[in-house]
PDB file of C-alpha atoms in Angstrom:
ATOM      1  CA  UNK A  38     -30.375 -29.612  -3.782  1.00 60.00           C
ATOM      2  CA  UNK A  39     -27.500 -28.233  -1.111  1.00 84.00           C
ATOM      3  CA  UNK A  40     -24.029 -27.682  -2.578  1.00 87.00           C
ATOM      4  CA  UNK A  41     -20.999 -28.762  -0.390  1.00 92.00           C
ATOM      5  CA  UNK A  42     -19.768 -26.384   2.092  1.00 91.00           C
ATOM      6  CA  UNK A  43     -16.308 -26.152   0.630  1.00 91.00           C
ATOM      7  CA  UNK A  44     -17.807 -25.038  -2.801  1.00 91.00           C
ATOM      8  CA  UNK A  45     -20.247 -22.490  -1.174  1.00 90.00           C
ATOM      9  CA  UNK A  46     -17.959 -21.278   0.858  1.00 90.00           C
ATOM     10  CA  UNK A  47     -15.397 -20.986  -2.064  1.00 89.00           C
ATOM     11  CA  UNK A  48     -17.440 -19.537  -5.013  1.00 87.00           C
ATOM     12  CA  UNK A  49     -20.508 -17.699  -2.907  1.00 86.00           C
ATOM     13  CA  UNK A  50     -19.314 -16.283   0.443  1.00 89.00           C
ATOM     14  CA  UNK A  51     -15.513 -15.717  -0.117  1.00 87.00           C
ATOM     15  CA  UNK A  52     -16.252 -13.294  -3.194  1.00 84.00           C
ATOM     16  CA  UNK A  53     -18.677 -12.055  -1.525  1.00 85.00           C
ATOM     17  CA  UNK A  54     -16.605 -11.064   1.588  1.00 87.00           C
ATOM     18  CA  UNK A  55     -13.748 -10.356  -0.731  1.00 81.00           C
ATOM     19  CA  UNK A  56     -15.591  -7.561  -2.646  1.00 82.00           C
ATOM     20  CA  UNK A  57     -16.638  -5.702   0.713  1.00 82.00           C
ATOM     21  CA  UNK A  58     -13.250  -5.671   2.674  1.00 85.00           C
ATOM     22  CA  UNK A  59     -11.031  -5.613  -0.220  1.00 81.00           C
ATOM     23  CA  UNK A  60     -10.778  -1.294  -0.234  1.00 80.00           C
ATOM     24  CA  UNK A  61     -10.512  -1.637   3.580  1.00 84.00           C
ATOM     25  CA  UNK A  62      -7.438  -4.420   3.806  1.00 85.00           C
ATOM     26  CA  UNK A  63      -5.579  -2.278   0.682  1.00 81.00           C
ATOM     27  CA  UNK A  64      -6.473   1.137   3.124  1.00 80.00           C
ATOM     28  CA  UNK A  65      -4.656  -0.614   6.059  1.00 85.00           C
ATOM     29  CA  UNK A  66      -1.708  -1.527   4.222  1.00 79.00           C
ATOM     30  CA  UNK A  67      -1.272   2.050   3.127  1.00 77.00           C
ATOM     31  CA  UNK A  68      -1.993   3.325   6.443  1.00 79.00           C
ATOM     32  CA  UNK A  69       0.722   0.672   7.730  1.00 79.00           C
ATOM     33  CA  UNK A  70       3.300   1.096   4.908  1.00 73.00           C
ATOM     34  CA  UNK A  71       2.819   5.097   6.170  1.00 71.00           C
ATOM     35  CA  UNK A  72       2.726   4.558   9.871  1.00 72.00           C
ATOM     36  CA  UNK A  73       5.905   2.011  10.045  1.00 70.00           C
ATOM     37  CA  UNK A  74       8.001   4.834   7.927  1.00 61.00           C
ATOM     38  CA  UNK A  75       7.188   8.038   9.881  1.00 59.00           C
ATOM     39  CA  UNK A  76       7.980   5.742  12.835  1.00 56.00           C
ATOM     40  CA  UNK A  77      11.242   5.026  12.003  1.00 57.00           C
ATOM     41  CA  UNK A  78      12.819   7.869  10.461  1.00 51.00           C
ATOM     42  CA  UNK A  79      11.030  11.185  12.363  1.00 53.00           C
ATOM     43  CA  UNK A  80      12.359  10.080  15.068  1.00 51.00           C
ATOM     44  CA  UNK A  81      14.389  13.431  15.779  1.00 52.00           C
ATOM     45  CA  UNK A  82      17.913  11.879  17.401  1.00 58.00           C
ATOM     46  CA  UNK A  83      17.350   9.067  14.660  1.00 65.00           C
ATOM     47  CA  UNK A  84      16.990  11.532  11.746  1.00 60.00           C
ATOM     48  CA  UNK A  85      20.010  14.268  13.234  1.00 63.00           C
ATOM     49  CA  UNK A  86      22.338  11.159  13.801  1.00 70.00           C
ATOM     50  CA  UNK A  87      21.729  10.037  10.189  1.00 74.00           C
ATOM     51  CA  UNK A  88      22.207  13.693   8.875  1.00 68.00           C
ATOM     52  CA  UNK A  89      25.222  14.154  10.939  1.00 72.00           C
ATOM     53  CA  UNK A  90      26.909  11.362   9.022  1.00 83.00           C
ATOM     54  CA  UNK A  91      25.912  12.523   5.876  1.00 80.00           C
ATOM     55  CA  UNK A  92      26.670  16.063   6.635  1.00 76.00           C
ATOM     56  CA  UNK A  93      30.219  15.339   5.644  1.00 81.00           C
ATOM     57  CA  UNK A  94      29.413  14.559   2.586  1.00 84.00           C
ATOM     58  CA  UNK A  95      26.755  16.244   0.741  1.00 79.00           C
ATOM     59  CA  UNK A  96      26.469  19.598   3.144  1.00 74.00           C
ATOM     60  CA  UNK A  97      23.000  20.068   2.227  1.00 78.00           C
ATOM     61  CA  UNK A  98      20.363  19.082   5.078  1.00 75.00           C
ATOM     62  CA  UNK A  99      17.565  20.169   3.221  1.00 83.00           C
ATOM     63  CA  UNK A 100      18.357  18.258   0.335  1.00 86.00           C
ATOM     64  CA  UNK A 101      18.920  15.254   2.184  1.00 78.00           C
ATOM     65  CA  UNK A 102      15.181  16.047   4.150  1.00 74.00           C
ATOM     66  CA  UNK A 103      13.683  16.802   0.552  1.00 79.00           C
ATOM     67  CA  UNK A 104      14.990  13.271  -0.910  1.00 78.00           C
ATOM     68  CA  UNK A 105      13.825  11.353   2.517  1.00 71.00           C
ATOM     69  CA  UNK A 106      10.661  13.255   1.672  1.00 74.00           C
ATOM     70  CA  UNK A 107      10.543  12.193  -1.930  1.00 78.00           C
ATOM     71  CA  UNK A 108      11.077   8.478  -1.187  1.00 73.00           C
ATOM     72  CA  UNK A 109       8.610   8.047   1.614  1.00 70.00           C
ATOM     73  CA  UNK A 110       6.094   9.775  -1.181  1.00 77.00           C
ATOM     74  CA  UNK A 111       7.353   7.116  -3.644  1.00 81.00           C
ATOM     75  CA  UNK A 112       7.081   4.287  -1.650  1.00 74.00           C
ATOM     76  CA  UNK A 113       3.528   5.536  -0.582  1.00 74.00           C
ATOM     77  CA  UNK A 114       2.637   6.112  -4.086  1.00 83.00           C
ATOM     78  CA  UNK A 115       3.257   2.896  -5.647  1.00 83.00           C
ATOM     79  CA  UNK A 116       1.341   0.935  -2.189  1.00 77.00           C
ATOM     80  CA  UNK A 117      -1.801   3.104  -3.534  1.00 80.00           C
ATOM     81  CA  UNK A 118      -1.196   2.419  -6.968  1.00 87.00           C
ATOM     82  CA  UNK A 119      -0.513  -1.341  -6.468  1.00 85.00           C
ATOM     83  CA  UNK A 120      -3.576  -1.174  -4.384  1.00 79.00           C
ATOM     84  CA  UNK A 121      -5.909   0.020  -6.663  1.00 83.00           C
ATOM     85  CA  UNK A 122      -5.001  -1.985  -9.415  1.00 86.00           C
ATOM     86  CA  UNK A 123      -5.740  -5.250  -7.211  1.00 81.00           C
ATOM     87  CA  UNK A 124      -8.922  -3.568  -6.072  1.00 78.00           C
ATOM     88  CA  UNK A 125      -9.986  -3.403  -9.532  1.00 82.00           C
ATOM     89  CA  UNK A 126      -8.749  -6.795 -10.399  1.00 81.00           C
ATOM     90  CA  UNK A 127     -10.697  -8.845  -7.659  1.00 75.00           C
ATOM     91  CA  UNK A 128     -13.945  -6.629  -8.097  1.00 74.00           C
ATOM     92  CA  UNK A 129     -13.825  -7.292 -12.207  1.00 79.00           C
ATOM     93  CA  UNK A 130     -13.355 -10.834 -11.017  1.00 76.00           C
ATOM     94  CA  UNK A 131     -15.789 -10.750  -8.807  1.00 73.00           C
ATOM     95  CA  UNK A 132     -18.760  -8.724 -10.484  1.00 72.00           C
ATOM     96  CA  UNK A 133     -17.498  -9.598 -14.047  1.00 71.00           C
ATOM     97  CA  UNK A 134     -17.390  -7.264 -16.557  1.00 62.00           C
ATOM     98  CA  UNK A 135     -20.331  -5.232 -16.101  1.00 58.00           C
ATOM     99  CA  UNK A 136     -19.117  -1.904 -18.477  1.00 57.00           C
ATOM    100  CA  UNK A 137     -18.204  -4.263 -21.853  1.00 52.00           C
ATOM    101  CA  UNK A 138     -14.734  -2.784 -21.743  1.00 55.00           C
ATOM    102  CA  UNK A 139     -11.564  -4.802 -21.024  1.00 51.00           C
TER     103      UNK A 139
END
């Protein structure tokens, strides 16, 4: 008895693909969220140019560096935590509960 290709591709392979490259796609995105952030603001004449404007201002560089600093961590932070949550979701989907705890 064969079961349809939709449903075996559906309820067999996909979770089965799903579990293996799920820690790998949420890696990339990190990676991504990290590379597309250090591209665009250590840029050294974009950073001084943005400083310069704020210089006026605030007249603290290295506070303005430290809170640039403290949002890139931030947004970095909650990628990996966002991550791992839906990690954990798909695999407890996936595998089911195999500890007893919910």
């Amino acid at each position: 008895m064969a079961l349809p290709l939709p449903y075996t591709v559906i309820r067999i392979i996909l979770p089965q693909v799903l579990l293996v490259c799920f820690p790998a796609i949420i890696g990339e995105i990190v990676l991504l969220v990290k590379g597309t952030v250090v591209a665009s603001t250590v840029g050294c004449m974009e950073m001084t140019r943005e400083v310069s404007y704020l210089l006026p201002i605030f007249a603290h560089p290295l506070l303005l560096y430290g809170l640039v600093l403290v949002v890139f961590f931030i947004i970095c932070r909650i990628v990996t935590i966002i991550g791992t949550k839906l990690e954990k979701n798909v695999v407890s989907k996936i595998m089911g509960d195999i500890h007893g705890t919910k």
